[in-house]
PDB file of C-alpha atoms in Angstrom:
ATOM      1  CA  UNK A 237     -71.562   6.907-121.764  1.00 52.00           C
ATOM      2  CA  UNK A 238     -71.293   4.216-124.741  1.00 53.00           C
ATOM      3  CA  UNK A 239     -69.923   0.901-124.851  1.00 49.00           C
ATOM      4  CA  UNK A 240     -66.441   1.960-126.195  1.00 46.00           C
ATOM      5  CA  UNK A 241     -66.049   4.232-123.547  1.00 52.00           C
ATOM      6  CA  UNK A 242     -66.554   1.754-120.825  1.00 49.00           C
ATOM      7  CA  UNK A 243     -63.730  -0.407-122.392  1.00 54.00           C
ATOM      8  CA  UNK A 244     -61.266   2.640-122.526  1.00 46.00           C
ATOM      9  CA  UNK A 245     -61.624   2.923-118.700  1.00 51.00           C
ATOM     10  CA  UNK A 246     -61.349  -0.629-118.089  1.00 49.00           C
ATOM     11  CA  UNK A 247     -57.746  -0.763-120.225  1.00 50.00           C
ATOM     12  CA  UNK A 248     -56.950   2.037-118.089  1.00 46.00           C
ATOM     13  CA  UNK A 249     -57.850   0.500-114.584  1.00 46.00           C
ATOM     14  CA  UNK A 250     -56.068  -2.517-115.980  1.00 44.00           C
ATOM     15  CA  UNK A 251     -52.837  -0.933-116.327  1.00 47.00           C
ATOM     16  CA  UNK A 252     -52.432   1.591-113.726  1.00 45.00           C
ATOM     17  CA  UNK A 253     -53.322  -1.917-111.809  1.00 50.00           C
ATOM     18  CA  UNK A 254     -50.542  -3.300-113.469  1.00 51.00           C
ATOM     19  CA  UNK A 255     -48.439  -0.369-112.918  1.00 51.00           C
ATOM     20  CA  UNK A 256     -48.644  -0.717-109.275  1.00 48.00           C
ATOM     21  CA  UNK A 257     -48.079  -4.199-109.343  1.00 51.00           C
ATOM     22  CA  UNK A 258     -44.898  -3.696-111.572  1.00 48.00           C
ATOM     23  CA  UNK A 259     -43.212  -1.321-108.739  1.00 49.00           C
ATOM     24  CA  UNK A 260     -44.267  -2.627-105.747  1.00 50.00           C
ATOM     25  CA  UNK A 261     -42.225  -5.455-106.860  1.00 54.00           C
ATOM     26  CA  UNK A 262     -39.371  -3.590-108.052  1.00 51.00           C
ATOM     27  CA  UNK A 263     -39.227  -1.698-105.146  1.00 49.00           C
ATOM     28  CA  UNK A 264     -37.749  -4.776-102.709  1.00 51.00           C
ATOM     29  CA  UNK A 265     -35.172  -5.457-104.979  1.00 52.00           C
ATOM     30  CA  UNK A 266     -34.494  -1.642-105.461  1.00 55.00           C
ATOM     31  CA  UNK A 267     -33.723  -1.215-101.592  1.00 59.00           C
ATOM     32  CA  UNK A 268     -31.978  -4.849-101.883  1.00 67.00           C
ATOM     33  CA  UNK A 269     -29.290  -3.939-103.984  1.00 75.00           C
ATOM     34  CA  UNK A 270     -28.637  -0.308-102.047  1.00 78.00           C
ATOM     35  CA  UNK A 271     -28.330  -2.594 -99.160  1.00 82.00           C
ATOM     36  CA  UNK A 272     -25.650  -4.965-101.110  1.00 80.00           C
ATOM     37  CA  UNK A 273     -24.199  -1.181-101.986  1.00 79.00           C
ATOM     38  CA  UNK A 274     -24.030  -0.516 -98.336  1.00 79.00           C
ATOM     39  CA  UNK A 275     -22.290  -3.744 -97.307  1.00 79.00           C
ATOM     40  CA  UNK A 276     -19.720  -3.378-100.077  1.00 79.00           C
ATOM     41  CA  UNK A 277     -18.784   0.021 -98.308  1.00 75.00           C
ATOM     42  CA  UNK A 278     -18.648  -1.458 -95.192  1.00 79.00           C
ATOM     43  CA  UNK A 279     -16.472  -4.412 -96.491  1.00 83.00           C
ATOM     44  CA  UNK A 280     -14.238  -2.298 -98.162  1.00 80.00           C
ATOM     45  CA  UNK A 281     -13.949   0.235 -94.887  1.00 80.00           C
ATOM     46  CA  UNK A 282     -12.980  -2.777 -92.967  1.00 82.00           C
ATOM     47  CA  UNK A 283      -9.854  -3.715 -95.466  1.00 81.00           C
ATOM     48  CA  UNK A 284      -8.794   0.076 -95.300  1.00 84.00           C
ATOM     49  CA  UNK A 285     -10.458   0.914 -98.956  1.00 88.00           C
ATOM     50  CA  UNK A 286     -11.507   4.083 -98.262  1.00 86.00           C
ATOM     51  CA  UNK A 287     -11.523   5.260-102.258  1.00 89.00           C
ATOM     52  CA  UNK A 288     -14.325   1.917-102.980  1.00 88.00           C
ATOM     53  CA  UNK A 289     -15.937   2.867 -99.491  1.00 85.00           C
ATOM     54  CA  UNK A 290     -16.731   6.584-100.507  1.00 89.00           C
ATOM     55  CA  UNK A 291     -17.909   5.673-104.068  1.00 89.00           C
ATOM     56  CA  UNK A 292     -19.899   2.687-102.793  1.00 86.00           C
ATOM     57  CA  UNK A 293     -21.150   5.200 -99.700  1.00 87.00           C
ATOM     58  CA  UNK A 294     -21.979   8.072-102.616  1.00 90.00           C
ATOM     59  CA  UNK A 295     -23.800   5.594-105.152  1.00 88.00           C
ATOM     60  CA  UNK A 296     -26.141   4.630-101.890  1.00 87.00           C
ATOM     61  CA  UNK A 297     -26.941   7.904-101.351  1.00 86.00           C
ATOM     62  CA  UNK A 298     -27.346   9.020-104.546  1.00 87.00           C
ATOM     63  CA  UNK A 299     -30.291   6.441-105.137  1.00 86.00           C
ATOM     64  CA  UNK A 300     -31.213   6.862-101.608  1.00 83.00           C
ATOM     65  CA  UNK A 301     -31.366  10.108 -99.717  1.00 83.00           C
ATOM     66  CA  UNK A 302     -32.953   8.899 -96.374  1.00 83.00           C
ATOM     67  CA  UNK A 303     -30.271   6.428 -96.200  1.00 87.00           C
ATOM     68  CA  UNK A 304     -28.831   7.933 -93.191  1.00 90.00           C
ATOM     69  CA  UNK A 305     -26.184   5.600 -92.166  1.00 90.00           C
ATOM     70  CA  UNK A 306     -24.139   5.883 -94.867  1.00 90.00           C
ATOM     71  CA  UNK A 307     -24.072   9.414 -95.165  1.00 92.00           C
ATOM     72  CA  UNK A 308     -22.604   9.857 -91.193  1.00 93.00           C
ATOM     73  CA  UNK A 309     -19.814   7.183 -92.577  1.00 92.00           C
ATOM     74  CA  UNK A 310     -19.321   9.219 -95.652  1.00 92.00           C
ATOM     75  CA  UNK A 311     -18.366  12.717 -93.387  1.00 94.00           C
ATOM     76  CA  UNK A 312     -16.018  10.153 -90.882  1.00 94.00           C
ATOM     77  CA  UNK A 313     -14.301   8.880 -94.172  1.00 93.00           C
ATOM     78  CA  UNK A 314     -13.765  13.302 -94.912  1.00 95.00           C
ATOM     79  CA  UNK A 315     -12.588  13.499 -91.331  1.00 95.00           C
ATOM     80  CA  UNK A 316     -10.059  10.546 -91.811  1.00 93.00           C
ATOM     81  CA  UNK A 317      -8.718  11.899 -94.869  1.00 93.00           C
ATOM     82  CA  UNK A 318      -8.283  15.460 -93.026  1.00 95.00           C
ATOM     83  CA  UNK A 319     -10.794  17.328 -95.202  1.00 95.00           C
ATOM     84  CA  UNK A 320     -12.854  18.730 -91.839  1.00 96.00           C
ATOM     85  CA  UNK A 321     -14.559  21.182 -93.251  1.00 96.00           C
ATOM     86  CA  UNK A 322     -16.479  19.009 -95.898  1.00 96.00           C
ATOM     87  CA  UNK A 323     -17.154  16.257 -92.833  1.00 96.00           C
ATOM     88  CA  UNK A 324     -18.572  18.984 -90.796  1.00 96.00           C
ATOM     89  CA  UNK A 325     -21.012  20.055 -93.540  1.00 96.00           C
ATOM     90  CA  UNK A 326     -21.838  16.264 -94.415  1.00 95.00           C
ATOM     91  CA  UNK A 327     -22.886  15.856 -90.344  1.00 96.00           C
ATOM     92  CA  UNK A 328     -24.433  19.375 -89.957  1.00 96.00           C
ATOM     93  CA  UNK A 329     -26.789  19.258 -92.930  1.00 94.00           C
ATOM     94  CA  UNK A 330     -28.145  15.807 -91.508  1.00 94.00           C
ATOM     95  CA  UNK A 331     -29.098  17.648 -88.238  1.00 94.00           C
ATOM     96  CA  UNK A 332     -32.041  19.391 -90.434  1.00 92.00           C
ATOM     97  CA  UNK A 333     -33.318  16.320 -92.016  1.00 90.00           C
ATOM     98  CA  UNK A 334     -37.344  15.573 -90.176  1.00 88.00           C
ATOM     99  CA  UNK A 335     -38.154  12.807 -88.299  1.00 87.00           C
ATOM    100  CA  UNK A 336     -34.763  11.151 -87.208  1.00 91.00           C
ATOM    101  CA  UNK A 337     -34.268   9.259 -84.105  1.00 92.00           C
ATOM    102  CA  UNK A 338     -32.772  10.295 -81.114  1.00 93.00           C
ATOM    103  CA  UNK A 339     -30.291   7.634 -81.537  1.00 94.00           C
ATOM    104  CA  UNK A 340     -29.791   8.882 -85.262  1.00 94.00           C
ATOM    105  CA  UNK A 341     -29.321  12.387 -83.303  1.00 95.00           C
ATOM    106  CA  UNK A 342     -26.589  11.331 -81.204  1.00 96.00           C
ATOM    107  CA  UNK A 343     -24.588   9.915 -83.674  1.00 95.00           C
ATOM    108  CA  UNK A 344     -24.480  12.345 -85.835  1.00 96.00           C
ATOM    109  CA  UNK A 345     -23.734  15.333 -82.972  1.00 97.00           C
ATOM    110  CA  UNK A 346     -21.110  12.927 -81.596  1.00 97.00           C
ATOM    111  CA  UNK A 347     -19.379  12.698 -85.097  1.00 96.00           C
ATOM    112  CA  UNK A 348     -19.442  16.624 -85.722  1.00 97.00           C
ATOM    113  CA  UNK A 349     -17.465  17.000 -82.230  1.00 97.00           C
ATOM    114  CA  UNK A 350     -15.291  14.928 -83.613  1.00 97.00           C
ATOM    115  CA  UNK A 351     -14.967  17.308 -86.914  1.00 97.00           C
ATOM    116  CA  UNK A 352     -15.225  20.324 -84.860  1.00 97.00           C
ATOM    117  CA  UNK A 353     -12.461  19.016 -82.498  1.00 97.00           C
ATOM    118  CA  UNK A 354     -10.157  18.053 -85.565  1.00 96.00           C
ATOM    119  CA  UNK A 355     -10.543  21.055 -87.172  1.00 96.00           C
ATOM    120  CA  UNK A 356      -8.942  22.650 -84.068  1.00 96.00           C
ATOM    121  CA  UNK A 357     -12.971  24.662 -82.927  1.00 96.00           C
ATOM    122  CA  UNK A 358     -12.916  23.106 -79.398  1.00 96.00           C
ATOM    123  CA  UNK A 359     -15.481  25.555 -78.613  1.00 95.00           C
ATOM    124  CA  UNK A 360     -18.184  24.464 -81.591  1.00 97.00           C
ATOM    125  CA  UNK A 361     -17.245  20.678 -79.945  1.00 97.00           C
ATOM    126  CA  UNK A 362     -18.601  21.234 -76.714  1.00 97.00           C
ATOM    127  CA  UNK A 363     -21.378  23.111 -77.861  1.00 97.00           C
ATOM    128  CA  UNK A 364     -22.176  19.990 -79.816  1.00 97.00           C
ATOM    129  CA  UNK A 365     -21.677  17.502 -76.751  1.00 97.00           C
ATOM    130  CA  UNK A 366     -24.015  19.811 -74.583  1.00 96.00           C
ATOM    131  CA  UNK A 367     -26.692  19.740 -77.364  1.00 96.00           C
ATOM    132  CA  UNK A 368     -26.313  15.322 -77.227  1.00 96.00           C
ATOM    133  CA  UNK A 369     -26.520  15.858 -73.307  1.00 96.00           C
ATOM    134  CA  UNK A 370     -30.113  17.510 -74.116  1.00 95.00           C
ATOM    135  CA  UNK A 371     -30.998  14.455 -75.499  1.00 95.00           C
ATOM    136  CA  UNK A 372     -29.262  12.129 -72.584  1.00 94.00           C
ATOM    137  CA  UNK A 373     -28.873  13.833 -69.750  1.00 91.00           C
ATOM    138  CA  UNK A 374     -26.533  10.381 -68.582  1.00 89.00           C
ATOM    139  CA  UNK A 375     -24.223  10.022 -72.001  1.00 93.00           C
ATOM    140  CA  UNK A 376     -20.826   8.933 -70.677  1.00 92.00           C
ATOM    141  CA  UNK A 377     -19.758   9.857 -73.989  1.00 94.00           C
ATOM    142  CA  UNK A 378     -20.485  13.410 -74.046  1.00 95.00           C
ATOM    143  CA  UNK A 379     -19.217  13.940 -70.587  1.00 94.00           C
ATOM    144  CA  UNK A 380     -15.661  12.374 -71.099  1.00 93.00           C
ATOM    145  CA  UNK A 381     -15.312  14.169 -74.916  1.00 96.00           C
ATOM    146  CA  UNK A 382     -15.732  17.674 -72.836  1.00 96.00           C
ATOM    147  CA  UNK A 383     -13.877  16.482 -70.942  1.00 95.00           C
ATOM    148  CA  UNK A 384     -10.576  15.883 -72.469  1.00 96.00           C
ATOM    149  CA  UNK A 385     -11.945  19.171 -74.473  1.00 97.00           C
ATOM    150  CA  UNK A 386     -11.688  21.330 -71.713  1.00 97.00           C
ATOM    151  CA  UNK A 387      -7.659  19.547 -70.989  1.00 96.00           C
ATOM    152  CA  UNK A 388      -6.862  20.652 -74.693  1.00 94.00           C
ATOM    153  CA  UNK A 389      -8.237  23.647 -73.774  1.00 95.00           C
ATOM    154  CA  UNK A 390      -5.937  23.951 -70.293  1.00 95.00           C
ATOM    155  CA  UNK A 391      -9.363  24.856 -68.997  1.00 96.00           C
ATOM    156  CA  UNK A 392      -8.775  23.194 -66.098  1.00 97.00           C
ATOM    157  CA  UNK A 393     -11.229  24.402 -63.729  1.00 95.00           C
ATOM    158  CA  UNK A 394     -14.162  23.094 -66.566  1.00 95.00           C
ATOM    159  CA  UNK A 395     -12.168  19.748 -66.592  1.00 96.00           C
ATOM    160  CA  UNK A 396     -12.121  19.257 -62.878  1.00 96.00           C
ATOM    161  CA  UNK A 397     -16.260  20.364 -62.470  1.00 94.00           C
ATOM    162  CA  UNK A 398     -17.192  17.480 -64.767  1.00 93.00           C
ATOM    163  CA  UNK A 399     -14.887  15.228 -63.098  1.00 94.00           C
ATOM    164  CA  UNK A 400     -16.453  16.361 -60.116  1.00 92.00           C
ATOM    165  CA  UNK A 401     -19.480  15.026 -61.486  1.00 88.00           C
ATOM    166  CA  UNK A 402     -18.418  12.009 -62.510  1.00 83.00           C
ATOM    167  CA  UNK A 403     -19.869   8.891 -60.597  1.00 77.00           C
ATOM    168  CA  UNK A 404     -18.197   6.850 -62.644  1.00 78.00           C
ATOM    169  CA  UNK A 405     -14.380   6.665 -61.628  1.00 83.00           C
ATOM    170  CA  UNK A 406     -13.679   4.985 -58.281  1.00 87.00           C
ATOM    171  CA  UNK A 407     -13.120   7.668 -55.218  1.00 90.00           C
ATOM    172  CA  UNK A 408      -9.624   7.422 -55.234  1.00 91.00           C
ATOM    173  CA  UNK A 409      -8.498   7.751 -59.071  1.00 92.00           C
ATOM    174  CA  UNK A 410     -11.150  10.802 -59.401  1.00 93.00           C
ATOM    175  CA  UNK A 411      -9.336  12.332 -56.136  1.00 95.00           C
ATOM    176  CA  UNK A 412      -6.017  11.868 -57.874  1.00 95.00           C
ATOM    177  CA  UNK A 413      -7.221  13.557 -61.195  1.00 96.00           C
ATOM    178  CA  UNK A 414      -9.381  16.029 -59.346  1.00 97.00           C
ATOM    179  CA  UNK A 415      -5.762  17.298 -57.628  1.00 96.00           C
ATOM    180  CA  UNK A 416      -3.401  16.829 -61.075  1.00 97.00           C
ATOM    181  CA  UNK A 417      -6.178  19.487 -62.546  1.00 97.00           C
ATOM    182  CA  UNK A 418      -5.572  21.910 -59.107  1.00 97.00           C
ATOM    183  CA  UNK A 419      -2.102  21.686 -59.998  1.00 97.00           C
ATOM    184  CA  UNK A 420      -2.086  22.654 -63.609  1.00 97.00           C
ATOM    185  CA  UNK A 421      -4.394  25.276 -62.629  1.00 97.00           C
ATOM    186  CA  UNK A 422      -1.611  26.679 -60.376  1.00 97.00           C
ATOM    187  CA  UNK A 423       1.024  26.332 -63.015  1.00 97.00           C
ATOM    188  CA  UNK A 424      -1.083  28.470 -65.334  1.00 97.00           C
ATOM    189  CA  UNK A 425      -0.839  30.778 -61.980  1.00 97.00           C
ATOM    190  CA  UNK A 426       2.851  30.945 -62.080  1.00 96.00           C
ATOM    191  CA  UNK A 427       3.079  31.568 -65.520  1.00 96.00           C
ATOM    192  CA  UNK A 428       1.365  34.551 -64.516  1.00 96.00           C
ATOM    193  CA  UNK A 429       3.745  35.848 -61.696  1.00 96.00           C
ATOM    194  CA  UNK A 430       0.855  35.422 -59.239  1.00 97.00           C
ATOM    195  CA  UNK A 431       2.469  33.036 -56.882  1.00 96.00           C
ATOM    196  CA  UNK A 432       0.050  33.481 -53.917  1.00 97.00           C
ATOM    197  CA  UNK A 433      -3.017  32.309 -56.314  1.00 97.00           C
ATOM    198  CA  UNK A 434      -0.615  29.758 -57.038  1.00 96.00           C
ATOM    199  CA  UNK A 435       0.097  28.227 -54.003  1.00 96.00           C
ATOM    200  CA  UNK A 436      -3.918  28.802 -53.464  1.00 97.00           C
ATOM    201  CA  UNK A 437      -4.499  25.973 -56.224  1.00 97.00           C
ATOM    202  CA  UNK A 438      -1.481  23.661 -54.544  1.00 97.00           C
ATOM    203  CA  UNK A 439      -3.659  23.651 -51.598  1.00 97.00           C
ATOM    204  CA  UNK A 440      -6.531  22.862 -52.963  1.00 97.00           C
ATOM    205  CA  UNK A 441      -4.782  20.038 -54.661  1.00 97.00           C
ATOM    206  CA  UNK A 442      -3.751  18.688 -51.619  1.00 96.00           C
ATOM    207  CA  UNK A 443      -7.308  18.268 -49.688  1.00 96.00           C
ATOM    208  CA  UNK A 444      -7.960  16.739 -52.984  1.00 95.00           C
ATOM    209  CA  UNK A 445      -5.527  14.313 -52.692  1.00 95.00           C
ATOM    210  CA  UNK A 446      -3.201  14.575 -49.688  1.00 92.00           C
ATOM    211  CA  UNK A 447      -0.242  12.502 -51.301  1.00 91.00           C
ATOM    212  CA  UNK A 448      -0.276  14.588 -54.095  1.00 94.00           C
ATOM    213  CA  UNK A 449       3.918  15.113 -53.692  1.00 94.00           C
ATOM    214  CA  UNK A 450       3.794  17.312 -57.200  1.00 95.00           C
ATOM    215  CA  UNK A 451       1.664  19.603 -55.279  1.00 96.00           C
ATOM    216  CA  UNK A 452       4.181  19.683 -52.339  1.00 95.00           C
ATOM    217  CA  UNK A 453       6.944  20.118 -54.677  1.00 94.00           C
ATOM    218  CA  UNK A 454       5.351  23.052 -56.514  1.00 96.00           C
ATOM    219  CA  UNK A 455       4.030  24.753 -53.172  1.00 96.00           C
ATOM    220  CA  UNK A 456       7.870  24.625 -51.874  1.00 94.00           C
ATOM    221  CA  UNK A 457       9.031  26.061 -55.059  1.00 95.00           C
ATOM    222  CA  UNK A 458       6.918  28.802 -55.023  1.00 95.00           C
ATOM    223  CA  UNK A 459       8.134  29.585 -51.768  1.00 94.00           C
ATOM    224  CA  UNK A 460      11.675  29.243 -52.520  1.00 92.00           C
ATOM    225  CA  UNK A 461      11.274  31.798 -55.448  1.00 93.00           C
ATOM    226  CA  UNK A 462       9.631  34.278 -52.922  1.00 93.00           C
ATOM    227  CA  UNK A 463      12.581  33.657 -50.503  1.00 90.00           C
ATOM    228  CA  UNK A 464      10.419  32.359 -47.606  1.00 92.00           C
ATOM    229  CA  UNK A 465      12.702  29.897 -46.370  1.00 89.00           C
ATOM    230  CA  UNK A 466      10.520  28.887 -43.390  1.00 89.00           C
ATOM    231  CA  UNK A 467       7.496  28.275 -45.178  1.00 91.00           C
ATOM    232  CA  UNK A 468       9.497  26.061 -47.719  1.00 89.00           C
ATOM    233  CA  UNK A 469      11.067  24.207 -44.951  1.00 89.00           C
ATOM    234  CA  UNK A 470       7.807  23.971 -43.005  1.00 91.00           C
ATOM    235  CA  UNK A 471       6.073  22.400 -46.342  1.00 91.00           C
ATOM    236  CA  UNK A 472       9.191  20.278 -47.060  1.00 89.00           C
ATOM    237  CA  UNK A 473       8.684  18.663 -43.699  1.00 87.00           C
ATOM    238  CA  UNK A 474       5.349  18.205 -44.547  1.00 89.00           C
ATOM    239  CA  UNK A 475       5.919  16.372 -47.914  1.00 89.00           C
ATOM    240  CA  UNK A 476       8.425  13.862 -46.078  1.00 84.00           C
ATOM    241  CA  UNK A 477       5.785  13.452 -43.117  1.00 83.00           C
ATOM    242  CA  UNK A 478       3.069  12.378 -46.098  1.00 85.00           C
ATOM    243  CA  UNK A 479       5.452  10.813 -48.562  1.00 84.00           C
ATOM    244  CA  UNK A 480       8.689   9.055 -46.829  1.00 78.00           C
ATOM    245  CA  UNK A 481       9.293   6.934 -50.071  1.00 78.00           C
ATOM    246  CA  UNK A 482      10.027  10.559 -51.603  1.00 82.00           C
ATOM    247  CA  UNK A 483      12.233  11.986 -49.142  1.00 78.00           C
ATOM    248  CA  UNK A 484      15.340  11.408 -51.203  1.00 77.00           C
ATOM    249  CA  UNK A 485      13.948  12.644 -54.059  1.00 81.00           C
ATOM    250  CA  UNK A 486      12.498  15.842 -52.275  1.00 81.00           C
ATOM    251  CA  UNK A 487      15.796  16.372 -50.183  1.00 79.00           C
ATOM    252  CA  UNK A 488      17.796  16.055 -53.447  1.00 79.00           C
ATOM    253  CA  UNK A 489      15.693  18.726 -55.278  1.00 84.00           C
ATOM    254  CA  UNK A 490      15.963  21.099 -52.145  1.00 82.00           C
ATOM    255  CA  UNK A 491      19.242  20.338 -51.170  1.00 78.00           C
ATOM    256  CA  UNK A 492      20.914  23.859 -52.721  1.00 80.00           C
ATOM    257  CA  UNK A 493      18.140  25.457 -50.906  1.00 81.00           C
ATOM    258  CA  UNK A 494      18.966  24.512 -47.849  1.00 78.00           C
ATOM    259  CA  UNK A 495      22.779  24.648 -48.080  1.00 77.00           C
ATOM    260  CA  UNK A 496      22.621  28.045 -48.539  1.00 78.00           C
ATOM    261  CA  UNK A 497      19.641  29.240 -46.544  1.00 74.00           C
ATOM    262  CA  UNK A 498      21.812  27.584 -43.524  1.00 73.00           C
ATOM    263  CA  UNK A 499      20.151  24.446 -43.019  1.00 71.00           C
ATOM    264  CA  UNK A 500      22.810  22.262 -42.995  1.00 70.00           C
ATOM    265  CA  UNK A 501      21.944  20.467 -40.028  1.00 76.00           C
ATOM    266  CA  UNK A 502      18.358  20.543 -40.546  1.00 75.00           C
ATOM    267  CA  UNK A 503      18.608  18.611 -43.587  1.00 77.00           C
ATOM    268  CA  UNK A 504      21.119  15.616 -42.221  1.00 77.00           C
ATOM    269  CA  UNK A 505      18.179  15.368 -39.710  1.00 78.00           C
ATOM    270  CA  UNK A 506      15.758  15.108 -42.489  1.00 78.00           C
ATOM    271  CA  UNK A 507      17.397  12.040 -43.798  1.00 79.00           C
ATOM    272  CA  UNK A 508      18.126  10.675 -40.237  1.00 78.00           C
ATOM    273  CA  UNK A 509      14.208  11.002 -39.736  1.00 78.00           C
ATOM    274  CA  UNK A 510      13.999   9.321 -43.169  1.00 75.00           C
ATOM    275  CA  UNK A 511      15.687   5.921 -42.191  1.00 78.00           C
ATOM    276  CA  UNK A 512      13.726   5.905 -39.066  1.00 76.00           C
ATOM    277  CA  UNK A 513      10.533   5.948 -40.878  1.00 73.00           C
ATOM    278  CA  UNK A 514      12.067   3.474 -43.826  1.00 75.00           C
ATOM    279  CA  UNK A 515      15.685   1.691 -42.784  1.00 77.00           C
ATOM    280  CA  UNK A 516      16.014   0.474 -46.511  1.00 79.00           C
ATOM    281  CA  UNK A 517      15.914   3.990 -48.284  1.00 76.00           C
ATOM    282  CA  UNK A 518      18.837   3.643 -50.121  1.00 79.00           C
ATOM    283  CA  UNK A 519      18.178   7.385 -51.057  1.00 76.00           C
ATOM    284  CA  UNK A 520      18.508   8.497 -47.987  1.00 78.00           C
ATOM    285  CA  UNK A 521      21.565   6.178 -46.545  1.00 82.00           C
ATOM    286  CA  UNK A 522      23.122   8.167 -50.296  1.00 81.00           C
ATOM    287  CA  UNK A 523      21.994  12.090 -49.397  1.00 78.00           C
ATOM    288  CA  UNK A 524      23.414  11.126 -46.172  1.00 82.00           C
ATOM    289  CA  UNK A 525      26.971   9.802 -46.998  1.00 82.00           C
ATOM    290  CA  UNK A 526      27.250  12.699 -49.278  1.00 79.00           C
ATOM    291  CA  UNK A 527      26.535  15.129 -46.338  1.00 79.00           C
ATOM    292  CA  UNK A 528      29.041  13.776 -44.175  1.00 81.00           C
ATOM    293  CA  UNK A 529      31.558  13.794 -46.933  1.00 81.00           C
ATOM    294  CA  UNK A 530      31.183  17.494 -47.473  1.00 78.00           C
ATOM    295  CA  UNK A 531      31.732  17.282 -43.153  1.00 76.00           C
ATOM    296  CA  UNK A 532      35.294  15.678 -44.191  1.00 76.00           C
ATOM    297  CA  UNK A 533      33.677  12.949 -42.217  1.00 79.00           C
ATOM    298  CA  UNK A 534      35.064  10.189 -44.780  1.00 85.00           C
ATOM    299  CA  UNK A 535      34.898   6.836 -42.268  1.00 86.00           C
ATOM    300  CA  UNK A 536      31.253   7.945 -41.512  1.00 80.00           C
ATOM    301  CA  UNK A 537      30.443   8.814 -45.270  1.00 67.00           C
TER     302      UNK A 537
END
């Protein structure tokens, strides 16, 4: 090799040296500016510019495809604006991108529910929150979107099993709920003309929650349609035994019913048993006096 050749390589060396020096500089204040790009978006999402947030959002991504981030806020700004499907493919193709976090995961999977759930696919939702449960078993998130999925659903029996499992709520607001989903459950029953599976779910209400008086109310109806005046009597007792603040309510709803299934008596002793329990229901004093005014007992009434 001569002398001339020796030079040519060292020009060479020289400037690919160069070279590298020239971008690895460029390169900070390449990913500085995306990031300025990025804040703008955010700044302008804040003030409710969502036209500057999607172009600022789109000119990130466009220079930087791993930029993550702003490509989850770019399908939420599809989903605000109502165009679903296009947020649910922005999410779902970043579910096949390598090497994202967990956290990067669950973000994503917990904005496509969120698509799949506005775009009216309930089913495609949950699927979703089961797949971030994979990744945390204890997400709070995931386990109250199904949740109120399973409500929108009136699949009541899935709402009540992860409310079951919720160690979360206090004992006595998840007994409450726990019963209001037994309830609904036994109005989907009705709806059905199967009034013994019905009053099945009323039941079960009511060792969730013993004061439930919808439950009560429901159970006597259900009798009442059948024409079992006992039973509805026996379970209107019952609802005035748990629930005395409710008796004039109850007694008022039922008061036709027992009229004419000859209970007359039975229900003036209802109220009677009312006062003794509570002397300052007005309710009552008023279901009385109108009883003893159908009597023609007008000094009494």
């Amino acid at each position: 090799m001569n002398f001339v050749s020796y030079i040519y390589i060292g020009i060479f060396v020289v400037l690919v040296i160069m070279l590298v020096i020239i971008l690895l500089r460029r390169k900070p204040k390449r990913r500085q500016s995306i990031q300025n790009e990025y804040i703008a978006g955010l700044q302008a999402l804040v003030s409710g510019e969502q036209d500057t947030a999607l172009e600022k959002f789109r000119q990130v991504v466009r220079r930087d495809t791993d930029y993550i981030d702003a490509y989850v806020l770019i399908g939420n700004l599809f989903r605000e604006r109502k165009a679903f499907e296009n947020a649910i493919k922005v999410h779902r193709d970043l579910l096949v991108r390598p090497n994202l976090s967990s956290e990067q995961q669950k973000a994503i999977l917990k904005n496509l529910a969120l698509d799949y759930q506005m775009n009216a696919q309930p089913k495609w939702a949950l699927s979703t929150c089961d797949k971030i449960l994979e990744l945390d078993k204890k997400s709070e998130w995931a386990k109250s979107f199904k949740q109120s999925l399973f409500e929108d659903m009136g699949d009541w029996q899935g709402a009540f099993e992860i409310l079951r499992k919720n160690s979360a709520m206090s004992k006595e607001d998840k007994s409450r709920q726990l019963s209001a989903y037994k309830v609904m459950q036994g109005l989907q029953f009705v709806n059905l003309y199967q009034e013994h599976e019905a009053r099945l779910r009323y039941r079960e209400a009511l060792k969730q929650y013993s004061k439930n008086t919808t439950a009560f109310m429901e159970l006597i109806h259900s009798y009442v349609r059948e024409e079992r005046q006992s039973s509805a009597l026996k379970e209107l007792k019952k609802l005035i035994q748990a629930a005395p603040e409710y008796v004039d309510v109850a007694l008022h709803t039922f008061e036709d019913f027992l009229y004419e299934s000859g209970n007359f008596d039975e229900l003036e002793s209802l109220y009677k048993q009312a006062l003794t329990s509570n002397p300052k229901n007005i309710g009552a004093y008023l279901g009385l006096a109108g009883i003893y005014e159908k009597k023609g007992e007008i000094r009494k009434a």
